[in-house]
Amino acid sequence: MSIERVNPAELSRPTGFSHAVVATGGRVVFLAGQTALDADGKVVGETLVEQFERALGNLLTALEAVGGTPADLARVTVYATDVADYRAHVSRLGQVWRRLAGRDYPAMAVVGVVRLWDERALVELDGFAVLP
C-alpha cells in the first residue's frame, strides 16, 4: 500500500493540507464525524481550539482502532460553526494537528455550517484513510 501526496507547482503552496492524495493497494476506512465528545457523550472544551484537539483525538482513536495511523489519512473534512474563528486560530489549530497527527497532511477542506448535531459542538471532523 502506498499513499502519495501531490502538490503541483502550478497551484498555491499548501499549508496544512495536500492538494491531492493518491492511494493504491489498500483498504479504505471511512471515519464518522467526530466532535469533542468525551467517553460519557458530553462535549468538552469551551473554545474552538480545545474542541478541535478533542475531535481530532477522537478521529485518530477511531483510526487507530482499525490499525491505522495519522499518515494513513487520505481525506479530512472540518465542519466549523464559525469559519472566522477557525481562521483566527489557524496557527494554534496547526500546532494541534502537527502534535497529534504529524506532517503527512491529507487532502482537506473546511466547511462552514450553521450548527452541528450537538448544539454545544463548535467543530466536527470526518474523513477516510487507506490502510495496507
CSV table of N, CA, C and O in Angstrom, one decimal:
chain,number,residue,atom,x,y,z
A,1,MET,N,0.8,-1.2,0.0
A,1,MET,CA,0.0,0.0,0.0
A,1,MET,C,0.9,1.2,0.0
A,1,MET,O,1.9,1.3,0.6
A,2,SER,N,0.5,2.2,-0.7
A,2,SER,CA,1.2,3.5,-0.7
A,2,SER,C,0.3,4.7,-0.8
A,2,SER,O,-0.8,4.6,-1.4
A,3,ILE,N,0.7,5.7,-0.2
A,3,ILE,CA,0.0,7.0,-0.2
A,3,ILE,C,1.0,8.0,-0.7
A,3,ILE,O,2.1,8.2,-0.2
A,4,GLU,N,0.6,8.7,-1.8
A,4,GLU,CA,1.5,9.7,-2.4
A,4,GLU,C,0.7,11.1,-2.3
A,4,GLU,O,-0.4,11.2,-2.7
A,5,ARG,N,1.4,12.0,-1.7
A,5,ARG,CA,0.8,13.4,-1.6
A,5,ARG,C,1.4,14.2,-2.8
A,5,ARG,O,2.6,14.3,-3.0
A,6,VAL,N,0.5,14.8,-3.5
A,6,VAL,CA,0.8,15.6,-4.7
A,6,VAL,C,0.5,17.0,-4.6
A,6,VAL,O,-0.7,17.3,-4.3
A,7,ASN,N,1.4,17.9,-4.7
A,7,ASN,CA,1.2,19.3,-4.6
A,7,ASN,C,1.8,20.0,-5.9
A,7,ASN,O,3.0,20.4,-5.8
A,8,PRO,N,1.0,20.2,-6.9
A,8,PRO,CA,1.6,20.7,-8.2
A,8,PRO,C,2.1,22.1,-8.0
A,8,PRO,O,1.5,23.0,-7.3
A,9,ALA,N,3.2,22.4,-8.7
A,9,ALA,CA,3.8,23.7,-8.6
A,9,ALA,C,2.9,24.8,-9.2
A,9,ALA,O,3.1,26.0,-8.8
A,10,GLU,N,2.0,24.4,-10.0
A,10,GLU,CA,1.1,25.4,-10.7
A,10,GLU,C,0.0,25.9,-9.7
A,10,GLU,O,-0.7,26.9,-9.9
A,11,LEU,N,-0.2,25.2,-8.5
A,11,LEU,CA,-1.1,25.6,-7.5
A,11,LEU,C,-0.4,26.3,-6.4
A,11,LEU,O,0.8,26.1,-6.2
A,12,SER,N,-1.1,27.1,-5.6
A,12,SER,CA,-0.5,27.8,-4.5
A,12,SER,C,0.0,26.8,-3.5
A,12,SER,O,-0.5,25.7,-3.4
A,13,ARG,N,1.1,27.2,-2.8
A,13,ARG,CA,1.7,26.3,-1.8
A,13,ARG,C,0.7,25.9,-0.7
A,13,ARG,O,0.2,26.8,-0.1
A,14,PRO,N,0.5,24.6,-0.5
A,14,PRO,CA,-0.5,24.2,0.5
A,14,PRO,C,0.1,24.4,1.9
A,14,PRO,O,1.3,24.1,2.1
A,15,THR,N,-0.7,24.8,2.9
A,15,THR,CA,-0.2,25.0,4.2
A,15,THR,C,-1.2,24.2,5.1
A,15,THR,O,-2.4,24.5,5.2
A,16,GLY,N,-0.7,23.0,5.6
A,16,GLY,CA,-1.6,22.2,6.5
A,16,GLY,C,-2.5,21.3,5.7
A,16,GLY,O,-3.4,20.8,6.3
A,17,PHE,N,-2.3,21.1,4.5
A,17,PHE,CA,-3.1,20.1,3.7
A,17,PHE,C,-2.3,19.8,2.4
A,17,PHE,O,-1.3,20.4,2.1
A,18,SER,N,-2.8,18.7,1.7
A,18,SER,CA,-2.2,18.4,0.4
A,18,SER,C,-3.3,18.6,-0.6
A,18,SER,O,-4.4,18.4,-0.4
A,19,HIS,N,-2.8,19.1,-1.8
A,19,HIS,CA,-3.8,19.3,-2.9
A,19,HIS,C,-4.4,18.0,-3.4
A,19,HIS,O,-5.6,17.9,-3.7
A,20,ALA,N,-3.6,16.9,-3.5
A,20,ALA,CA,-4.2,15.6,-3.9
A,20,ALA,C,-3.4,14.5,-3.1
A,20,ALA,O,-2.3,14.7,-2.8
A,21,VAL,N,-4.1,13.4,-2.9
A,21,VAL,CA,-3.6,12.3,-2.3
A,21,VAL,C,-3.9,11.1,-3.1
A,21,VAL,O,-5.1,10.8,-3.4
A,22,VAL,N,-2.9,10.3,-3.6
A,22,VAL,CA,-3.1,9.1,-4.4
A,22,VAL,C,-2.9,7.9,-3.5
A,22,VAL,O,-1.8,7.8,-2.9
A,23,ALA,N,-3.8,7.0,-3.3
A,23,ALA,CA,-3.7,5.8,-2.5
A,23,ALA,C,-3.9,4.6,-3.4
A,23,ALA,O,-4.8,4.5,-4.2
A,24,THR,N,-3.0,3.6,-3.3
A,24,THR,CA,-3.1,2.4,-4.0
A,24,THR,C,-2.8,1.2,-3.1
A,24,THR,O,-2.1,1.3,-2.2
A,25,GLY,N,-3.5,0.1,-3.5
A,25,GLY,CA,-3.2,-1.2,-2.8
A,25,GLY,C,-3.6,-1.3,-1.4
A,25,GLY,O,-2.9,-2.0,-0.6
A,26,GLY,N,-4.7,-0.8,-0.9
A,26,GLY,CA,-5.1,-0.9,0.5
A,26,GLY,C,-6.5,-1.0,0.7
A,26,GLY,O,-7.4,-1.0,-0.2
A,27,ARG,N,-6.9,-1.0,2.0
A,27,ARG,CA,-8.3,-1.0,2.5
A,27,ARG,C,-8.7,0.5,2.7
A,27,ARG,O,-8.0,1.2,3.4
A,28,VAL,N,-9.9,0.8,2.3
A,28,VAL,CA,-10.4,2.2,2.6
A,28,VAL,C,-11.2,2.1,3.9
A,28,VAL,O,-12.1,1.2,4.0
A,29,VAL,N,-10.9,3.0,4.8
A,29,VAL,CA,-11.7,3.1,6.1
A,29,VAL,C,-12.3,4.5,6.1
A,29,VAL,O,-11.7,5.5,5.9
A,30,PHE,N,-13.7,4.5,6.2
A,30,PHE,CA,-14.4,5.7,6.3
A,30,PHE,C,-14.6,6.0,7.8
A,30,PHE,O,-15.1,5.2,8.6
A,31,LEU,N,-14.3,7.2,8.2
A,31,LEU,CA,-14.3,7.6,9.6
A,31,LEU,C,-15.5,8.6,9.8
A,31,LEU,O,-15.6,9.6,9.1
A,32,ALA,N,-16.3,8.2,10.7
A,32,ALA,CA,-17.5,9.0,11.0
A,32,ALA,C,-17.1,10.4,11.6
A,32,ALA,O,-16.0,10.6,12.2
A,33,GLY,N,-18.0,11.3,11.5
A,33,GLY,CA,-17.8,12.7,12.1
A,33,GLY,C,-17.5,12.6,13.6
A,33,GLY,O,-18.3,11.9,14.3
A,34,GLN,N,-16.5,13.3,14.0
A,34,GLN,CA,-16.2,13.3,15.4
A,34,GLN,C,-16.2,14.7,15.9
A,34,GLN,O,-15.6,15.6,15.3
A,35,THR,N,-16.8,14.9,17.1
A,35,THR,CA,-16.8,16.2,17.8
A,35,THR,C,-16.0,16.0,19.0
A,35,THR,O,-15.3,15.0,19.2
A,36,ALA,N,-16.1,17.0,19.9
A,36,ALA,CA,-15.3,16.9,21.2
A,36,ALA,C,-16.0,16.2,22.3
A,36,ALA,O,-16.0,16.6,23.4
A,37,LEU,N,-16.6,15.0,21.9
A,37,LEU,CA,-17.3,14.2,22.9
A,37,LEU,C,-16.3,13.5,23.8
A,37,LEU,O,-15.3,12.9,23.3
A,38,ASP,N,-16.6,13.4,25.1
A,38,ASP,CA,-15.8,12.6,26.0
A,38,ASP,C,-16.5,11.2,26.0
A,38,ASP,O,-17.5,10.9,25.3
A,39,ALA,N,-15.9,10.3,26.8
A,39,ALA,CA,-16.4,8.9,26.9
A,39,ALA,C,-17.9,8.8,27.4
A,39,ALA,O,-18.6,7.9,27.1
A,40,ASP,N,-18.4,9.9,28.1
A,40,ASP,CA,-19.7,9.9,28.6
A,40,ASP,C,-20.7,10.6,27.6
A,40,ASP,O,-21.9,10.8,27.9
A,41,GLY,N,-20.2,11.0,26.4
A,41,GLY,CA,-21.0,11.6,25.4
A,41,GLY,C,-21.3,13.1,25.6
A,41,GLY,O,-22.2,13.6,25.1
A,42,LYS,N,-20.4,13.7,26.4
A,42,LYS,CA,-20.6,15.2,26.7
A,42,LYS,C,-19.5,15.9,25.9
A,42,LYS,O,-18.4,15.5,25.9
A,43,VAL,N,-19.9,17.1,25.3
A,43,VAL,CA,-18.9,17.9,24.6
A,43,VAL,C,-18.0,18.6,25.7
A,43,VAL,O,-18.5,19.1,26.7
A,44,VAL,N,-16.7,18.5,25.5
A,44,VAL,CA,-15.8,19.1,26.4
A,44,VAL,C,-15.0,20.1,25.6
A,44,VAL,O,-14.8,20.0,24.5
A,45,GLY,N,-14.6,21.2,26.4
A,45,GLY,CA,-13.8,22.3,25.8
A,45,GLY,C,-14.8,23.4,25.5
A,45,GLY,O,-15.8,23.3,24.9
A,46,GLU,N,-14.3,24.6,25.9
A,46,GLU,CA,-15.1,25.8,25.7
A,46,GLU,C,-14.7,26.5,24.4
A,46,GLU,O,-15.6,27.2,23.8
A,47,THR,N,-13.5,26.4,23.9
A,47,THR,CA,-13.0,27.1,22.8
A,47,THR,C,-12.9,26.2,21.6
A,47,THR,O,-12.9,25.0,21.7
A,48,LEU,N,-12.8,26.8,20.4
A,48,LEU,CA,-12.7,26.0,19.2
A,48,LEU,C,-11.4,25.2,19.2
A,48,LEU,O,-11.4,24.0,18.8
A,49,VAL,N,-10.3,25.8,19.7
A,49,VAL,CA,-9.1,25.0,19.7
A,49,VAL,C,-9.2,23.8,20.6
A,49,VAL,O,-8.7,22.7,20.3
A,50,GLU,N,-9.7,24.0,21.8
A,50,GLU,CA,-9.9,22.9,22.7
A,50,GLU,C,-10.8,21.8,22.1
A,50,GLU,O,-10.5,20.6,22.2
A,51,GLN,N,-11.9,22.2,21.5
A,51,GLN,CA,-12.8,21.2,20.9
A,51,GLN,C,-12.1,20.5,19.7
A,51,GLN,O,-12.3,19.3,19.4
A,52,PHE,N,-11.4,21.3,18.9
A,52,PHE,CA,-10.7,20.7,17.7
A,52,PHE,C,-9.7,19.6,18.2
A,52,PHE,O,-9.6,18.6,17.6
A,53,GLU,N,-9.0,19.9,19.2
A,53,GLU,CA,-8.0,18.9,19.8
A,53,GLU,C,-8.7,17.6,20.2
A,53,GLU,O,-8.3,16.6,19.8
A,54,ARG,N,-9.8,17.8,20.8
A,54,ARG,CA,-10.6,16.6,21.3
A,54,ARG,C,-11.2,15.8,20.1
A,54,ARG,O,-11.1,14.6,20.0
A,55,ALA,N,-11.8,16.6,19.1
A,55,ALA,CA,-12.4,16.0,17.9
A,55,ALA,C,-11.3,15.3,17.1
A,55,ALA,O,-11.5,14.1,16.6
A,56,LEU,N,-10.2,15.9,16.9
A,56,LEU,CA,-9.1,15.2,16.2
A,56,LEU,C,-8.6,14.0,16.9
A,56,LEU,O,-8.4,12.9,16.3
A,57,GLY,N,-8.5,14.1,18.2
A,57,GLY,CA,-8.1,12.9,19.0
A,57,GLY,C,-9.1,11.8,18.9
A,57,GLY,O,-8.7,10.6,18.7
A,58,ASN,N,-10.4,12.1,18.9
A,58,ASN,CA,-11.4,11.1,18.7
A,58,ASN,C,-11.3,10.5,17.3
A,58,ASN,O,-11.4,9.2,17.2
A,59,LEU,N,-11.1,11.3,16.3
A,59,LEU,CA,-10.9,10.7,14.9
A,59,LEU,C,-9.8,9.8,14.9
A,59,LEU,O,-9.9,8.7,14.3
A,60,LEU,N,-8.6,10.2,15.5
A,60,LEU,CA,-7.4,9.3,15.4
A,60,LEU,C,-7.6,8.1,16.3
A,60,LEU,O,-7.1,7.0,15.9
A,61,THR,N,-8.4,8.2,17.3
A,61,THR,CA,-8.7,7.0,18.1
A,61,THR,C,-9.5,6.0,17.3
A,61,THR,O,-9.2,4.8,17.3
A,62,ALA,N,-10.5,6.4,16.6
A,62,ALA,CA,-11.2,5.5,15.7
A,62,ALA,C,-10.3,4.9,14.6
A,62,ALA,O,-10.4,3.7,14.3
A,63,LEU,N,-9.4,5.7,14.1
A,63,LEU,CA,-8.5,5.2,13.1
A,63,LEU,C,-7.6,4.2,13.6
A,63,LEU,O,-7.3,3.1,13.0
A,64,GLU,N,-7.0,4.5,14.8
A,64,GLU,CA,-6.1,3.5,15.5
A,64,GLU,C,-6.8,2.2,15.8
A,64,GLU,O,-6.2,1.1,15.8
A,65,ALA,N,-8.1,2.3,16.1
A,65,ALA,CA,-8.9,1.1,16.5
A,65,ALA,C,-9.0,0.1,15.3
A,65,ALA,O,-9.2,-1.1,15.5
A,66,VAL,N,-8.8,0.6,14.1
A,66,VAL,CA,-8.8,-0.3,12.9
A,66,VAL,C,-7.4,-0.6,12.4
A,66,VAL,O,-7.2,-1.1,11.3
A,67,GLY,N,-6.4,-0.2,13.2
A,67,GLY,CA,-5.0,-0.4,12.8
A,67,GLY,C,-4.3,0.7,12.0
A,67,GLY,O,-3.2,0.4,11.4
A,68,GLY,N,-4.9,1.8,11.9
A,68,GLY,CA,-4.4,2.9,11.1
A,68,GLY,C,-3.6,3.9,11.9
A,68,GLY,O,-3.6,3.9,13.2
A,69,THR,N,-2.8,4.7,11.2
A,69,THR,CA,-2.1,5.8,11.8
A,69,THR,C,-2.4,7.1,11.1
A,69,THR,O,-3.0,7.1,10.0
A,70,PRO,N,-2.1,8.3,11.7
A,70,PRO,CA,-2.4,9.5,11.0
A,70,PRO,C,-1.8,9.6,9.6
A,70,PRO,O,-2.4,10.2,8.7
A,71,ALA,N,-0.7,9.0,9.3
A,71,ALA,CA,-0.1,9.0,8.0
A,71,ALA,C,-1.0,8.3,7.0
A,71,ALA,O,-0.9,8.5,5.8
A,72,ASP,N,-2.0,7.5,7.4
A,72,ASP,CA,-2.9,6.8,6.5
A,72,ASP,C,-4.1,7.6,6.1
A,72,ASP,O,-4.8,7.2,5.2
A,73,LEU,N,-4.3,8.8,6.7
A,73,LEU,CA,-5.4,9.6,6.4
A,73,LEU,C,-5.2,10.1,4.9
A,73,LEU,O,-4.2,10.7,4.6
A,74,ALA,N,-6.2,9.9,4.1
A,74,ALA,CA,-6.2,10.4,2.7
A,74,ALA,C,-7.1,11.7,2.6
A,74,ALA,O,-6.8,12.6,1.8
A,75,ARG,N,-8.1,11.8,3.4
A,75,ARG,CA,-9.0,13.0,3.3
A,75,ARG,C,-9.6,13.3,4.6
A,75,ARG,O,-10.1,12.4,5.4
A,76,VAL,N,-9.7,14.5,5.0
A,76,VAL,CA,-10.4,15.0,6.2
A,76,VAL,C,-11.2,16.2,5.9
A,76,VAL,O,-10.7,17.1,5.2
A,77,THR,N,-12.4,16.3,6.3
A,77,THR,CA,-13.2,17.5,6.2
A,77,THR,C,-13.5,18.0,7.6
A,77,THR,O,-13.8,17.3,8.5
A,78,VAL,N,-13.3,19.3,7.8
A,78,VAL,CA,-13.5,20.0,9.0
A,78,VAL,C,-14.8,20.8,8.8
A,78,VAL,O,-14.9,21.6,7.9
A,79,TYR,N,-15.8,20.6,9.7
A,79,TYR,CA,-17.0,21.4,9.7
A,79,TYR,C,-16.9,22.4,10.9
A,79,TYR,O,-16.8,21.9,12.0
A,80,ALA,N,-17.0,23.7,10.7
A,80,ALA,CA,-16.9,24.6,11.7
A,80,ALA,C,-18.1,25.5,11.7
A,80,ALA,O,-18.6,26.0,10.7
A,81,THR,N,-18.6,25.8,13.0
A,81,THR,CA,-19.7,26.7,13.1
A,81,THR,C,-19.4,28.1,13.0
A,81,THR,O,-20.3,29.0,12.8
A,82,ASP,N,-18.1,28.5,13.0
A,82,ASP,CA,-17.6,29.8,12.9
A,82,ASP,C,-16.3,29.8,12.1
A,82,ASP,O,-15.2,29.7,12.7
A,83,VAL,N,-16.4,30.0,10.8
A,83,VAL,CA,-15.1,29.9,10.0
A,83,VAL,C,-14.2,31.1,10.3
A,83,VAL,O,-13.0,30.9,10.3
A,84,ALA,N,-14.7,32.2,10.7
A,84,ALA,CA,-13.9,33.4,11.1
A,84,ALA,C,-13.1,33.0,12.3
A,84,ALA,O,-11.9,33.3,12.4
A,85,ASP,N,-13.7,32.3,13.3
A,85,ASP,CA,-13.0,31.9,14.5
A,85,ASP,C,-11.9,30.9,14.1
A,85,ASP,O,-10.8,30.9,14.6
A,86,TYR,N,-12.3,30.0,13.2
A,86,TYR,CA,-11.3,28.9,12.7
A,86,TYR,C,-10.1,29.6,12.1
A,86,TYR,O,-9.0,29.3,12.5
A,87,ARG,N,-10.3,30.6,11.2
A,87,ARG,CA,-9.2,31.3,10.6
A,87,ARG,C,-8.4,32.1,11.6
A,87,ARG,O,-7.2,32.1,11.5
A,88,ALA,N,-9.0,32.7,12.6
A,88,ALA,CA,-8.3,33.4,13.6
A,88,ALA,C,-7.4,32.6,14.4
A,88,ALA,O,-6.4,33.1,15.0
A,89,HIS,N,-7.7,31.3,14.5
A,89,HIS,CA,-6.9,30.4,15.4
A,89,HIS,C,-6.1,29.3,14.5
A,89,HIS,O,-5.7,28.3,15.1
A,90,VAL,N,-6.0,29.6,13.2
A,90,VAL,CA,-5.4,28.5,12.3
A,90,VAL,C,-4.0,28.2,12.8
A,90,VAL,O,-3.6,27.0,12.6
A,91,SER,N,-3.2,29.1,13.3
A,91,SER,CA,-1.9,28.7,13.7
A,91,SER,C,-1.9,27.7,14.9
A,91,SER,O,-1.2,26.7,14.9
A,92,ARG,N,-2.7,28.0,15.9
A,92,ARG,CA,-2.9,27.1,17.0
A,92,ARG,C,-3.5,25.8,16.6
A,92,ARG,O,-3.0,24.7,17.1
A,93,LEU,N,-4.4,25.8,15.7
A,93,LEU,CA,-5.0,24.5,15.2
A,93,LEU,C,-3.9,23.7,14.4
A,93,LEU,O,-3.9,22.5,14.6
A,94,GLY,N,-3.1,24.4,13.7
A,94,GLY,CA,-2.0,23.7,13.0
A,94,GLY,C,-1.0,23.1,14.0
A,94,GLY,O,-0.5,21.9,13.8
A,95,GLN,N,-0.7,23.7,15.1
A,95,GLN,CA,0.1,23.2,16.1
A,95,GLN,C,-0.5,21.9,16.7
A,95,GLN,O,0.2,20.9,16.9
A,96,VAL,N,-1.8,22.0,17.0
A,96,VAL,CA,-2.5,20.8,17.5
A,96,VAL,C,-2.4,19.6,16.5
A,96,VAL,O,-2.1,18.5,16.8
A,97,TRP,N,-2.7,20.0,15.2
A,97,TRP,CA,-2.6,18.9,14.2
A,97,TRP,C,-1.2,18.3,14.1
A,97,TRP,O,-1.1,17.0,14.2
A,98,ARG,N,-0.2,19.1,14.1
A,98,ARG,CA,1.2,18.5,14.0
A,98,ARG,C,1.5,17.7,15.2
A,98,ARG,O,2.2,16.7,15.1
A,99,ARG,N,1.1,18.1,16.4
A,99,ARG,CA,1.4,17.4,17.6
A,99,ARG,C,0.7,16.0,17.6
A,99,ARG,O,1.2,15.0,18.0
A,100,LEU,N,-0.6,16.0,17.2
A,100,LEU,CA,-1.4,14.7,17.2
A,100,LEU,C,-1.2,13.9,16.0
A,100,LEU,O,-1.2,12.6,16.0
A,101,ALA,N,-1.1,14.5,14.8
A,101,ALA,CA,-1.1,13.8,13.5
A,101,ALA,C,0.1,13.9,12.7
A,101,ALA,O,0.3,13.2,11.7
A,102,GLY,N,1.1,14.7,13.1
A,102,GLY,CA,2.3,14.9,12.3
A,102,GLY,C,2.2,15.8,11.1
A,102,GLY,O,1.3,16.6,11.0
A,103,ARG,N,3.1,15.6,10.1
A,103,ARG,CA,3.1,16.5,9.0
A,103,ARG,C,2.8,15.8,7.7
A,103,ARG,O,3.0,16.4,6.6
A,104,ASP,N,2.2,14.6,7.7
A,104,ASP,CA,1.7,13.9,6.5
A,104,ASP,C,0.3,14.4,6.3
A,104,ASP,O,-0.6,13.7,6.8
A,105,TYR,N,0.1,15.5,5.6
A,105,TYR,CA,-1.2,16.1,5.6
A,105,TYR,C,-2.1,15.4,4.5
A,105,TYR,O,-1.7,15.2,3.4
A,106,PRO,N,-3.3,15.1,4.9
A,106,PRO,CA,-4.3,14.6,3.9
A,106,PRO,C,-4.8,15.8,3.0
A,106,PRO,O,-4.6,16.9,3.3
A,107,ALA,N,-5.6,15.4,2.0
A,107,ALA,CA,-6.4,16.4,1.3
A,107,ALA,C,-7.5,16.9,2.3
A,107,ALA,O,-8.0,16.1,3.1
A,108,MET,N,-7.7,18.2,2.4
A,108,MET,CA,-8.6,18.7,3.4
A,108,MET,C,-9.5,19.8,2.9
A,108,MET,O,-9.2,20.4,1.9
A,109,ALA,N,-10.6,20.0,3.6
A,109,ALA,CA,-11.5,21.1,3.4
A,109,ALA,C,-12.0,21.6,4.7
A,109,ALA,O,-12.2,20.8,5.6
A,110,VAL,N,-12.3,22.9,4.8
A,110,VAL,CA,-13.0,23.4,6.0
A,110,VAL,C,-14.3,24.0,5.4
A,110,VAL,O,-14.4,24.8,4.5
A,111,VAL,N,-15.4,23.5,6.0
A,111,VAL,CA,-16.8,23.9,5.6
A,111,VAL,C,-17.5,24.6,6.7
A,111,VAL,O,-17.5,24.1,7.9
A,112,GLY,N,-18.0,25.8,6.5
A,112,GLY,CA,-18.8,26.5,7.5
A,112,GLY,C,-20.2,25.9,7.5
A,112,GLY,O,-20.8,25.7,6.5
A,113,VAL,N,-20.7,25.7,8.7
A,113,VAL,CA,-22.0,25.1,8.9
A,113,VAL,C,-22.8,26.0,9.9
A,113,VAL,O,-22.2,26.6,10.8
A,114,VAL,N,-24.1,25.9,9.9
A,114,VAL,CA,-24.9,26.7,10.8
A,114,VAL,C,-24.8,26.1,12.2
A,114,VAL,O,-24.7,26.8,13.2
A,115,ARG,N,-24.9,24.8,12.3
A,115,ARG,CA,-24.8,24.1,13.6
A,115,ARG,C,-24.5,22.7,13.4
A,115,ARG,O,-24.6,22.2,12.3
A,116,LEU,N,-24.0,22.0,14.4
A,116,LEU,CA,-23.8,20.6,14.4
A,116,LEU,C,-24.8,19.8,15.2
A,116,LEU,O,-25.7,20.4,15.8
A,117,TRP,N,-24.7,18.5,15.1
A,117,TRP,CA,-25.7,17.7,15.8
A,117,TRP,C,-25.9,18.1,17.3
A,117,TRP,O,-27.0,18.3,17.7
A,118,ASP,N,-24.8,18.2,18.0
A,118,ASP,CA,-24.9,18.7,19.4
A,118,ASP,C,-24.6,20.2,19.3
A,118,ASP,O,-23.6,20.6,18.8
A,119,GLU,N,-25.6,20.9,19.8
A,119,GLU,CA,-25.5,22.4,19.7
A,119,GLU,C,-24.3,23.0,20.4
A,119,GLU,O,-23.9,24.1,20.1
A,120,ARG,N,-23.7,22.3,21.3
A,120,ARG,CA,-22.5,22.8,22.0
A,120,ARG,C,-21.2,22.6,21.2
A,120,ARG,O,-20.2,23.2,21.5
A,121,ALA,N,-21.3,21.7,20.2
A,121,ALA,CA,-20.1,21.4,19.4
A,121,ALA,C,-19.8,22.6,18.4
A,121,ALA,O,-20.7,23.1,17.8
A,122,LEU,N,-18.6,23.0,18.4
A,122,LEU,CA,-18.1,24.1,17.5
A,122,LEU,C,-17.4,23.6,16.3
A,122,LEU,O,-17.3,24.3,15.3
A,123,VAL,N,-17.0,22.3,16.3
A,123,VAL,CA,-16.2,21.8,15.2
A,123,VAL,C,-16.4,20.2,15.1
A,123,VAL,O,-16.7,19.6,16.1
A,124,GLU,N,-16.4,19.7,13.9
A,124,GLU,CA,-16.5,18.3,13.7
A,124,GLU,C,-15.6,17.9,12.6
A,124,GLU,O,-15.4,18.6,11.6
A,125,LEU,N,-14.9,16.7,12.7
A,125,LEU,CA,-14.0,16.2,11.7
A,125,LEU,C,-14.5,14.8,11.2
A,125,LEU,O,-14.8,14.0,12.1
A,126,ASP,N,-14.4,14.6,9.9
A,126,ASP,CA,-14.6,13.3,9.4
A,126,ASP,C,-13.6,13.0,8.3
A,126,ASP,O,-12.9,13.9,7.9
A,127,GLY,N,-13.5,11.8,7.8
A,127,GLY,CA,-12.6,11.6,6.7
A,127,GLY,C,-12.5,10.1,6.3
A,127,GLY,O,-13.3,9.3,6.7
A,128,PHE,N,-11.5,9.8,5.5
A,128,PHE,CA,-11.2,8.4,5.2
A,128,PHE,C,-9.7,8.2,5.2
A,128,PHE,O,-8.9,9.1,4.9
A,129,ALA,N,-9.4,7.0,5.4
A,129,ALA,CA,-7.9,6.6,5.4
A,129,ALA,C,-7.8,5.4,4.5
A,129,ALA,O,-8.8,4.7,4.2
A,130,VAL,N,-6.6,5.1,4.1
A,130,VAL,CA,-6.3,3.9,3.3
A,130,VAL,C,-5.2,3.2,4.0
A,130,VAL,O,-4.1,3.7,4.3
A,131,LEU,N,-5.5,1.9,4.4
A,131,LEU,CA,-4.6,1.1,5.2
A,131,LEU,C,-4.2,-0.1,4.3
A,131,LEU,O,-4.8,-0.5,3.4
A,132,PRO,N,-3.0,-0.6,4.7
A,132,PRO,CA,-2.5,-1.8,3.9
A,132,PRO,C,-3.4,-3.0,4.1
A,132,PRO,O,-4.1,-3.1,5.0
